[in-house]
mmCIF file of C-alpha atoms in Angstrom:
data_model
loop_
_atom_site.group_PDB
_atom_site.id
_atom_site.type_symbol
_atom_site.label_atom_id
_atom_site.label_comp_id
_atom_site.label_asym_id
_atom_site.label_seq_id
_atom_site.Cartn_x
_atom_site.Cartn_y
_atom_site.Cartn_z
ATOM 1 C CA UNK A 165 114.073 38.648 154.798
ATOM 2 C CA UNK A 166 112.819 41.471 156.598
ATOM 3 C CA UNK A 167 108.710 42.254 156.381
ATOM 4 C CA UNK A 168 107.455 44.454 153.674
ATOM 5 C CA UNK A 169 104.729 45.507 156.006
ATOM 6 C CA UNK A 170 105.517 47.867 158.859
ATOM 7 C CA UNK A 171 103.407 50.002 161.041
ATOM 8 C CA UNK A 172 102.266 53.648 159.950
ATOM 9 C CA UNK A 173 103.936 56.590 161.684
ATOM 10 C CA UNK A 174 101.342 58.198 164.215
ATOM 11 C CA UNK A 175 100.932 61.554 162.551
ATOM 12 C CA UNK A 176 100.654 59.661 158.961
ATOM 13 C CA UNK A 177 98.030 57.424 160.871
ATOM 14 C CA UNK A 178 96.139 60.356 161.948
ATOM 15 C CA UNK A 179 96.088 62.206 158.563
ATOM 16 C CA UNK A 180 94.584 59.433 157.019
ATOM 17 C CA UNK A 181 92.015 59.119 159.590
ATOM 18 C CA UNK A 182 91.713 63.024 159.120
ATOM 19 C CA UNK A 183 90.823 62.778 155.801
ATOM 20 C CA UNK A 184 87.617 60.948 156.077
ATOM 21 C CA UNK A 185 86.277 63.333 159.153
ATOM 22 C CA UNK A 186 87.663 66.438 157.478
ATOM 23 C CA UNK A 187 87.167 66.743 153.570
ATOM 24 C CA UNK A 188 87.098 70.644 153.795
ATOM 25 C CA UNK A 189 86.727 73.401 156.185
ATOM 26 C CA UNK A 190 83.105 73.074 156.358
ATOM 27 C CA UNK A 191 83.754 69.437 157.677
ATOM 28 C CA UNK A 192 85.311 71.124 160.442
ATOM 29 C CA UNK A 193 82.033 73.538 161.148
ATOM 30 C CA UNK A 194 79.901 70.598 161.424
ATOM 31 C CA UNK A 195 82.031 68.959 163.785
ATOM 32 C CA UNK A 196 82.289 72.184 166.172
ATOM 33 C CA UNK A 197 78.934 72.884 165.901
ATOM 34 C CA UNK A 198 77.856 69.709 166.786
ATOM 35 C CA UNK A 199 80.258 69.406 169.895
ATOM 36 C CA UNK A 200 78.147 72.920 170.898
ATOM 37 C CA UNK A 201 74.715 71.439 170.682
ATOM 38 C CA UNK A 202 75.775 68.544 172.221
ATOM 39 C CA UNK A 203 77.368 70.524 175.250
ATOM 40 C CA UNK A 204 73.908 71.782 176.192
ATOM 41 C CA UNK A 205 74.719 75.792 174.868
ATOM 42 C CA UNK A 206 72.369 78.008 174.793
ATOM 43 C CA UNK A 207 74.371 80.327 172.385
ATOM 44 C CA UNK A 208 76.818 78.663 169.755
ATOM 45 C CA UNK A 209 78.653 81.774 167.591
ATOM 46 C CA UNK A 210 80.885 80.620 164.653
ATOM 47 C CA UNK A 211 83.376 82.975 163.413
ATOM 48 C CA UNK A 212 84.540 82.436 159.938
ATOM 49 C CA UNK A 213 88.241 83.569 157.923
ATOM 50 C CA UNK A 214 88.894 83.463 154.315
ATOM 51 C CA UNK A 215 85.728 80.661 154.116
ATOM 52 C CA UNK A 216 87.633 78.531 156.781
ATOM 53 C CA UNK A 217 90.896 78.404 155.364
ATOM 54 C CA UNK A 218 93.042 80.418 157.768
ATOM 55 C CA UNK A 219 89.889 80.505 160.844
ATOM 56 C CA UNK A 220 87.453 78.836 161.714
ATOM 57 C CA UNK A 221 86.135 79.380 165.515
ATOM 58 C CA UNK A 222 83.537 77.920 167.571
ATOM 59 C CA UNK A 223 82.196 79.552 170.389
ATOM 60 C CA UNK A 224 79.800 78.191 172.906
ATOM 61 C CA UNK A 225 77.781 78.470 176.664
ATOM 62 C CA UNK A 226 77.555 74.917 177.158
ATOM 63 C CA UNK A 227 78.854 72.561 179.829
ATOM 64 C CA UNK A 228 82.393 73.180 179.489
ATOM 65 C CA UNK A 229 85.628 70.890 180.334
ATOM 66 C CA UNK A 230 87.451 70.200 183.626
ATOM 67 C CA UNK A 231 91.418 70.299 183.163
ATOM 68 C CA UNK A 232 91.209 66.534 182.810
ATOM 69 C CA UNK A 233 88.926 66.405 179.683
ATOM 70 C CA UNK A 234 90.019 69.206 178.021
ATOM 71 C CA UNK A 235 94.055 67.318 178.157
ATOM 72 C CA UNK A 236 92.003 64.261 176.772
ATOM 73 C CA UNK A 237 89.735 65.938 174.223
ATOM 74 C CA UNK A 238 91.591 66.108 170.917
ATOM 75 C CA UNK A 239 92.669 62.041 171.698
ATOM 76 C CA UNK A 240 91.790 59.761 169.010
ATOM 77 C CA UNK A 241 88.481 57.611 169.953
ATOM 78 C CA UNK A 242 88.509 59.930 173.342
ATOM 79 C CA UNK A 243 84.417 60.659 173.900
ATOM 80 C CA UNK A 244 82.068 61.678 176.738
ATOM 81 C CA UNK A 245 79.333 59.864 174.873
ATOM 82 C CA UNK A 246 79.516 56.649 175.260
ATOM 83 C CA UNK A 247 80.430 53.882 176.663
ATOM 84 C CA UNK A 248 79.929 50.589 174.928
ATOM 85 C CA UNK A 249 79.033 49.123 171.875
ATOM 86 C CA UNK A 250 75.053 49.350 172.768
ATOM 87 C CA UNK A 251 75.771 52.826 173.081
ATOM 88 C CA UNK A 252 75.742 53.180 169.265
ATOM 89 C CA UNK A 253 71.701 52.051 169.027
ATOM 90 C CA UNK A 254 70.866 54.229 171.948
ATOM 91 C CA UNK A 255 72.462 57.949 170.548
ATOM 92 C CA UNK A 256 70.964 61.065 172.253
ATOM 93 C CA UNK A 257 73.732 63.042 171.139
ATOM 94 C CA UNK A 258 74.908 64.138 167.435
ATOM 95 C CA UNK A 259 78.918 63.380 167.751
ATOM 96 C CA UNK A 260 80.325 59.649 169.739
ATOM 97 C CA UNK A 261 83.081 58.739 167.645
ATOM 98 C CA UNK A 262 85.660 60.461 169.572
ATOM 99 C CA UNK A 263 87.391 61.385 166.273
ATOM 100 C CA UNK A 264 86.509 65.048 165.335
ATOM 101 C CA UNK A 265 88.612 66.982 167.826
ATOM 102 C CA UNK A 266 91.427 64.478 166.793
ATOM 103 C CA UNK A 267 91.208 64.475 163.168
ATOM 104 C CA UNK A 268 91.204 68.165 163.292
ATOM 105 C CA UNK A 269 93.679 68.831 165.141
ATOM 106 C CA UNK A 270 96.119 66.509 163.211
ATOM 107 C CA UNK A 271 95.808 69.333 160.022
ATOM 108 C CA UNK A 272 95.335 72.332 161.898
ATOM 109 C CA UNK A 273 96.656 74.933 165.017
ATOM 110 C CA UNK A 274 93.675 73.757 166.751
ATOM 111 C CA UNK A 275 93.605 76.204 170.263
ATOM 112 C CA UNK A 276 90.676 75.254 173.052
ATOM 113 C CA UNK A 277 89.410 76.997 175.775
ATOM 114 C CA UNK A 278 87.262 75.831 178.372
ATOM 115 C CA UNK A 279 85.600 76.461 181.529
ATOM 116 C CA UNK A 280 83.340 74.405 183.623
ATOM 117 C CA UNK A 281 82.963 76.456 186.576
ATOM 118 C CA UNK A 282 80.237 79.214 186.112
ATOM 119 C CA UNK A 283 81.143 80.595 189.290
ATOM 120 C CA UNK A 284 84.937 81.293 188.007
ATOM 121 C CA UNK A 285 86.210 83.063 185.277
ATOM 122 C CA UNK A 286 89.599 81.187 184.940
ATOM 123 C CA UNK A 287 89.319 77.930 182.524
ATOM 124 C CA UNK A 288 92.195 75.716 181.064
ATOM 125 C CA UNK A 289 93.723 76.033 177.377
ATOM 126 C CA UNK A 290 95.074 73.642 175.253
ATOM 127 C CA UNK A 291 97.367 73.682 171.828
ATOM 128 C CA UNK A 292 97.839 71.733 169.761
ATOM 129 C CA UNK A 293 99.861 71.863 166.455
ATOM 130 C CA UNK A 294 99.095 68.609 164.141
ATOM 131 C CA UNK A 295 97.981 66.688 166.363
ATOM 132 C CA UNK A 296 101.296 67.145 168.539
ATOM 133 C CA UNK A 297 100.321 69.129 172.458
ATOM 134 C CA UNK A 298 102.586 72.726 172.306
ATOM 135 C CA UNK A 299 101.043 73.577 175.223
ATOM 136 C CA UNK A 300 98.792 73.842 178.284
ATOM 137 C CA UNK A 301 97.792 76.583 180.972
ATOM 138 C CA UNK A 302 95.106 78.759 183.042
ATOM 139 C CA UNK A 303 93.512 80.912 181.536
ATOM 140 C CA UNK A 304 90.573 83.728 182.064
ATOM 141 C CA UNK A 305 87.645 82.718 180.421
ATOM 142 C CA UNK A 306 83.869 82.100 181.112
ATOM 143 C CA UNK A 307 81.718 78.974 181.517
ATOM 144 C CA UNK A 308 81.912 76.933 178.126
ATOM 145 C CA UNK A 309 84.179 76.487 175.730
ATOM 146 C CA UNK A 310 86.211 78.269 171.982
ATOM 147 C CA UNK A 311 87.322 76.128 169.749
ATOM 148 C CA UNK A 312 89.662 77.880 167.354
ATOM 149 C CA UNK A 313 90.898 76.313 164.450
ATOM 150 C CA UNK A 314 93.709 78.037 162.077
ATOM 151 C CA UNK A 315 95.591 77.191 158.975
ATOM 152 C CA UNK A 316 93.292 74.084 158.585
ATOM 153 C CA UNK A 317 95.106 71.366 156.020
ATOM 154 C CA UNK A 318 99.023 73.299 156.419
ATOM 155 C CA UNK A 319 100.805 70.400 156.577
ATOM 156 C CA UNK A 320 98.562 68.753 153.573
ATOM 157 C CA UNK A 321 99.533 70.934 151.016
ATOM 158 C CA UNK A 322 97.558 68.402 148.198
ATOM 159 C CA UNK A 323 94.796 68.453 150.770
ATOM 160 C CA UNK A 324 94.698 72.615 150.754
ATOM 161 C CA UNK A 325 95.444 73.261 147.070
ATOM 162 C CA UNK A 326 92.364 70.767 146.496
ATOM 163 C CA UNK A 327 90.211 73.598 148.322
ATOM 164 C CA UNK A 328 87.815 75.597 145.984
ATOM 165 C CA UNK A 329 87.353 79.181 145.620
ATOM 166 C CA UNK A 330 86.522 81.128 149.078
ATOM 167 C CA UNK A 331 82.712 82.025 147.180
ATOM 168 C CA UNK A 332 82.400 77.817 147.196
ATOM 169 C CA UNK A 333 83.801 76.886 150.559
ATOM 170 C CA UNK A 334 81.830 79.429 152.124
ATOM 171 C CA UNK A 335 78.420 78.169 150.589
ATOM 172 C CA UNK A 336 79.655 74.658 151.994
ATOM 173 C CA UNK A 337 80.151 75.827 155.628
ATOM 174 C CA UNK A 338 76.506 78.003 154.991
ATOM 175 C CA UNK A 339 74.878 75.166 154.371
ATOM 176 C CA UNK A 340 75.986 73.197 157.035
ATOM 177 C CA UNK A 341 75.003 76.513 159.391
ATOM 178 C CA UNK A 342 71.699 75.685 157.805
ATOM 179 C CA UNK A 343 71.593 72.219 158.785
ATOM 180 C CA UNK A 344 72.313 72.545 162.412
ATOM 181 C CA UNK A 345 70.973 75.677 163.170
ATOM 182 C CA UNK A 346 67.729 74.651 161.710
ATOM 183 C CA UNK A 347 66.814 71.995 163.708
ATOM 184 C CA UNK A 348 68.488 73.199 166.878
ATOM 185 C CA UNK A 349 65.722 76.016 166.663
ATOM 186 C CA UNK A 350 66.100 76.178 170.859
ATOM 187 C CA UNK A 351 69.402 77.623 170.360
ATOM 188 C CA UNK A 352 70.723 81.066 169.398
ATOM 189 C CA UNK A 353 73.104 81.198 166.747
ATOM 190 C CA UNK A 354 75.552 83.716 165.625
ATOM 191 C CA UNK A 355 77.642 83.444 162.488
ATOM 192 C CA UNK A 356 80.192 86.505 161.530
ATOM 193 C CA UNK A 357 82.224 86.097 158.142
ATOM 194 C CA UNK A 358 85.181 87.846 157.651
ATOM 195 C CA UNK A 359 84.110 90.410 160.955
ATOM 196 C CA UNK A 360 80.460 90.368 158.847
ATOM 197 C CA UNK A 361 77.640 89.366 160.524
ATOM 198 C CA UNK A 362 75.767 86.849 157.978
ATOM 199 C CA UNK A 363 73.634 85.451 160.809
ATOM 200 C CA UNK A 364 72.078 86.386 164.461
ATOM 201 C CA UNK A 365 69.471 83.642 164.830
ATOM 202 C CA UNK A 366 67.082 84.001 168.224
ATOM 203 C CA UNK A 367 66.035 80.670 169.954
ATOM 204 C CA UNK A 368 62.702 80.340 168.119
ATOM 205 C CA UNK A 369 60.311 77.641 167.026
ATOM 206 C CA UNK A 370 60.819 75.531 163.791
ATOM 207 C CA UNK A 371 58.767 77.722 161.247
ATOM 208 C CA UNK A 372 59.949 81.044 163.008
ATOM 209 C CA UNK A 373 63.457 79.453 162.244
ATOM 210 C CA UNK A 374 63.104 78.667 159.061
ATOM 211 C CA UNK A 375 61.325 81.960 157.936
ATOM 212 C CA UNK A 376 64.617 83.321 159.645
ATOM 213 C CA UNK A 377 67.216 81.652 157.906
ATOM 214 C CA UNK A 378 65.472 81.830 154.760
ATOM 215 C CA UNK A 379 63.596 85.009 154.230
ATOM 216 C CA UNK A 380 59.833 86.145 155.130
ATOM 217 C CA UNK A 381 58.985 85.486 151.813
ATOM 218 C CA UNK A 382 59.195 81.962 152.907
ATOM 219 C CA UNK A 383 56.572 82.181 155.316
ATOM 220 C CA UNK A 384 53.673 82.389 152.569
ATOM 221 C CA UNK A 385 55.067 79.273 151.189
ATOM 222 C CA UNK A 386 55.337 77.012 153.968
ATOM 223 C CA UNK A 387 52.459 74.172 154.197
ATOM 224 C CA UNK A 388 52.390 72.632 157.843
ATOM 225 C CA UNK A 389 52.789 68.959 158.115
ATOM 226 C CA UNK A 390 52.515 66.484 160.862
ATOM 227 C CA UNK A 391 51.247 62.528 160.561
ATOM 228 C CA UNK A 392 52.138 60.078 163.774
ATOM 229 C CA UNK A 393 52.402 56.195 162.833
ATOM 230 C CA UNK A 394 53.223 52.745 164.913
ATOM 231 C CA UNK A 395 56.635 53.488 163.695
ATOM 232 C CA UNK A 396 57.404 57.246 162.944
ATOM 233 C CA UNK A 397 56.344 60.756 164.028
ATOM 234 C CA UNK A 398 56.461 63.295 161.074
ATOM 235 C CA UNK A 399 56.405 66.706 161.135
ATOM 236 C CA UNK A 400 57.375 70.090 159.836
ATOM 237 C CA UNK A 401 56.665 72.040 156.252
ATOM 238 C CA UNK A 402 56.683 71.041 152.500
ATOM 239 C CA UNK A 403 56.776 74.436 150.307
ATOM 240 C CA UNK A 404 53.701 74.949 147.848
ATOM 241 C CA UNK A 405 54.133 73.196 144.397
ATOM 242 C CA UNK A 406 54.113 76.481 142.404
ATOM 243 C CA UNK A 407 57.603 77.189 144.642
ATOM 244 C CA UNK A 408 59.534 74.759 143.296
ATOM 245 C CA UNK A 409 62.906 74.497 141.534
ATOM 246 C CA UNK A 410 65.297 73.066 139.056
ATOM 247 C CA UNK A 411 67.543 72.690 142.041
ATOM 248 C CA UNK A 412 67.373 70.738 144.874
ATOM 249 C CA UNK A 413 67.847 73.448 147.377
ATOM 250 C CA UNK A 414 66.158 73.853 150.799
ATOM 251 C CA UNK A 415 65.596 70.220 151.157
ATOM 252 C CA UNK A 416 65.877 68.951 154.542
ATOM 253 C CA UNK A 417 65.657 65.339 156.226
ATOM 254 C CA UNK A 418 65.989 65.439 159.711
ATOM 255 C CA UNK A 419 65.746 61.799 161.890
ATOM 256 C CA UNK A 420 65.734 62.594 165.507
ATOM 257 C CA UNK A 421 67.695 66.163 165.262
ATOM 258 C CA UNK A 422 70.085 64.460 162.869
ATOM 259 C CA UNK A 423 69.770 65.616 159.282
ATOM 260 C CA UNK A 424 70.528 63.070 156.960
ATOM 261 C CA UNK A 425 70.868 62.339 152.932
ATOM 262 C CA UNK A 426 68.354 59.378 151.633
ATOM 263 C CA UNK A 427 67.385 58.951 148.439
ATOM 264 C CA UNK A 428 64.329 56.978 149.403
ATOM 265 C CA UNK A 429 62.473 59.690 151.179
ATOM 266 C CA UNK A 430 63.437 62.008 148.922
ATOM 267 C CA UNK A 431 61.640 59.897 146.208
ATOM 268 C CA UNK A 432 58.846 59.519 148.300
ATOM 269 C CA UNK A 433 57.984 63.458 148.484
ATOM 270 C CA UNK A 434 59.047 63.812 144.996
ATOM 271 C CA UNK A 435 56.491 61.099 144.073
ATOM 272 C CA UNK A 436 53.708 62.987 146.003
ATOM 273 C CA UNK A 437 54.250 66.193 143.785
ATOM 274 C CA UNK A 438 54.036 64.277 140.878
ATOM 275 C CA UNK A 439 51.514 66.329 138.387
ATOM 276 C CA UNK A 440 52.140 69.577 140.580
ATOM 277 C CA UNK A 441 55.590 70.562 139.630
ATOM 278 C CA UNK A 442 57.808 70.469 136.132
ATOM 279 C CA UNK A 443 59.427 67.430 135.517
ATOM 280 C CA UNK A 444 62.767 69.379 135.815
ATOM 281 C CA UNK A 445 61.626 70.791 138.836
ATOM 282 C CA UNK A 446 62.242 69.489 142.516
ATOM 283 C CA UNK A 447 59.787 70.838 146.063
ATOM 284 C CA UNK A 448 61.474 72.233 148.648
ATOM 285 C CA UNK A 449 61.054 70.891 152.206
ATOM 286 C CA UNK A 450 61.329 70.713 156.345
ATOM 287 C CA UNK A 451 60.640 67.285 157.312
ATOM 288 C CA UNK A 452 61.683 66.046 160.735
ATOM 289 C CA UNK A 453 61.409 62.631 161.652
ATOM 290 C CA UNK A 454 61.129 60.942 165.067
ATOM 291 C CA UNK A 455 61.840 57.122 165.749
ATOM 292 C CA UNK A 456 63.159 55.083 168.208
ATOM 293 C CA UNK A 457 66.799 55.371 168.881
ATOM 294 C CA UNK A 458 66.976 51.628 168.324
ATOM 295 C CA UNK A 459 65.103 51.758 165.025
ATOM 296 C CA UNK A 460 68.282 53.509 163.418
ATOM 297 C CA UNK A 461 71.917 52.722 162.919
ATOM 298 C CA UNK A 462 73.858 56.439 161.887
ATOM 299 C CA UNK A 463 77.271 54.489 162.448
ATOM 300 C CA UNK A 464 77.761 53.888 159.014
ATOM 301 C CA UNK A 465 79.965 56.854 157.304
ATOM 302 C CA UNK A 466 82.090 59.075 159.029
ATOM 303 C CA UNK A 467 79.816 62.274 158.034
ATOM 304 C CA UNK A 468 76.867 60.615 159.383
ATOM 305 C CA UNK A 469 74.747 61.900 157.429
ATOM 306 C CA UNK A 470 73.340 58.784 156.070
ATOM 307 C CA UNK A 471 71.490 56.030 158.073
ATOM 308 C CA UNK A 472 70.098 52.754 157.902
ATOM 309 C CA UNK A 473 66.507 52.044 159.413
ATOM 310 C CA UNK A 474 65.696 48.782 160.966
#
């Protein structure tokens, strides 16, 4: 009798591996963005097309690629972060997986260039059509590295028709902006939209950030924080109780750089506004979090957003 079980094809494989790295095109903004802070940029600009759906491009100033690592890059479980197992409770960098550049490029014409080389204009470009090379070659470009990603999810038609309205996917891949371009405050950040400039975000320090991103309104509201324990340095800005709102907007976690989604921190500054705000009503905070690398495990979901302390 011949076996009922046989091996996936490699592009089925990777689409199923896609789909827990890439949900939607701001999946794919995190990811790039990420890769950019982690390259050491000084600049990151992210140009956006029809909210993501037919271009989303990354563009950075970092450390670029050598011919070698860019032709390994978009490999499954291919990383320059670590190196072992102990790696994963010792993370100085947002992205170690090795799966972003290859889950993306198995539902997408995914084009990089890179150049690692500040003294020569003339990088290497890759591209690659679901997941499949098309090509390689020289090309003239400066010292770091464009990501371009087009016609994310065409060979996923489910996948693509599942996409919301460009108004909803764009608010997604805003509020990731948020996310990493808040606590990467060190970094300038550009972000056009459909040849619209949304964002042009100076290096700055936390609160200028924040006042940045969200209005100078904001700065009136802002109420400094900052408490140091055996385990934990806190510090950053919880917004005045008469600011609050019946959504949970502009509520940020960050645990070293990382922002994250817990429900038990979240309780805990709810609980300390208790008899200050509505009970319909939720505060609006900045909270960064510092703790020993070792204290933390983020390998647990593929957005790693959530954690699990020690």
């Amino acid at each position: 009798m011949s076996s009922l079980i046989k091996l996936l094809p490699k592009n089925v494989a990777n689409q199923i591996a896609a789909g827990e790295v890439v949900q939607r095109p701001s999946s794919v903004v995190k990811e790039l963005l990420e890769n950019s802070v982690d390259s050491g940029a000084q600049t990151i600009k992210l140009i956006i097309k029809d909210a993501g759906k037919t271009l989303i491009q990354v563009i950075d100033d970092g450390s670029g690629m050598s011919k070698e690592d860019i032709n390994l890059c978009f490999l499954r479980h291919a990383t320059s972060k670590i190196r072992n197992s102990k790696d994963l409770f010792d993370l100085n960098t947002m992205g170690f997986r090795g799966e972003a550049l290859s889950s993306i490029s198995s539902v997408s014409h995914l084009t990089i260039n890179s150049n690692k080389d500040s003294k020569k204009d003339i990088g290497n470009e890759i591209k690659v059509n679901g997941g499949e090379l098309v090509s390689k070659s020289e090309v003239l470009c400066k010292k770091g590295t464009s990501v371009s990603v087009q016609n994310l999810f065409y060979n996923i038609p489910a996948r693509r028709n599942f996409l919301k309205s460009d108004n909803v996917e764009l608010r997604h891949i805003i509020d990731e902006f948020h996310r990493v371009s808040l606590i990467n405050h060190q970094i300038s950040f550009i972000f056009i939209n459909n040849s619209n400039e949304i964002f042009n975000l100076k290096k700055s320090i936390f609160k200028e950030r924040i006042i940045r991103v969200f209005g100078k309104s904001t700065k009136e509201k802002l109420v400094p924080i900052k408490e140091s324990t055996e385990i934990a340095e806190i510090n950053g800005f919880i917004v005045k109780p008469e600011y609050s709102r019946k959504t949970k907007t502009s509520q940020f976690f960050f645990v070293n750089n990382r922002f994250i989604k817990n429900s038990h921190l979240h309780h805990a500054v709810r609980s300390a506004y208790e008899g200050l705000i509505f009970e319909n009503h939720h505060p609006s905070y900045f909270l960064i979090f510092n703790v020993p690398n070792d204290s933390i495990d983020v390998n647990i979901h593929p957005n790693k957003t959530e954690i699990k302390f020690d």
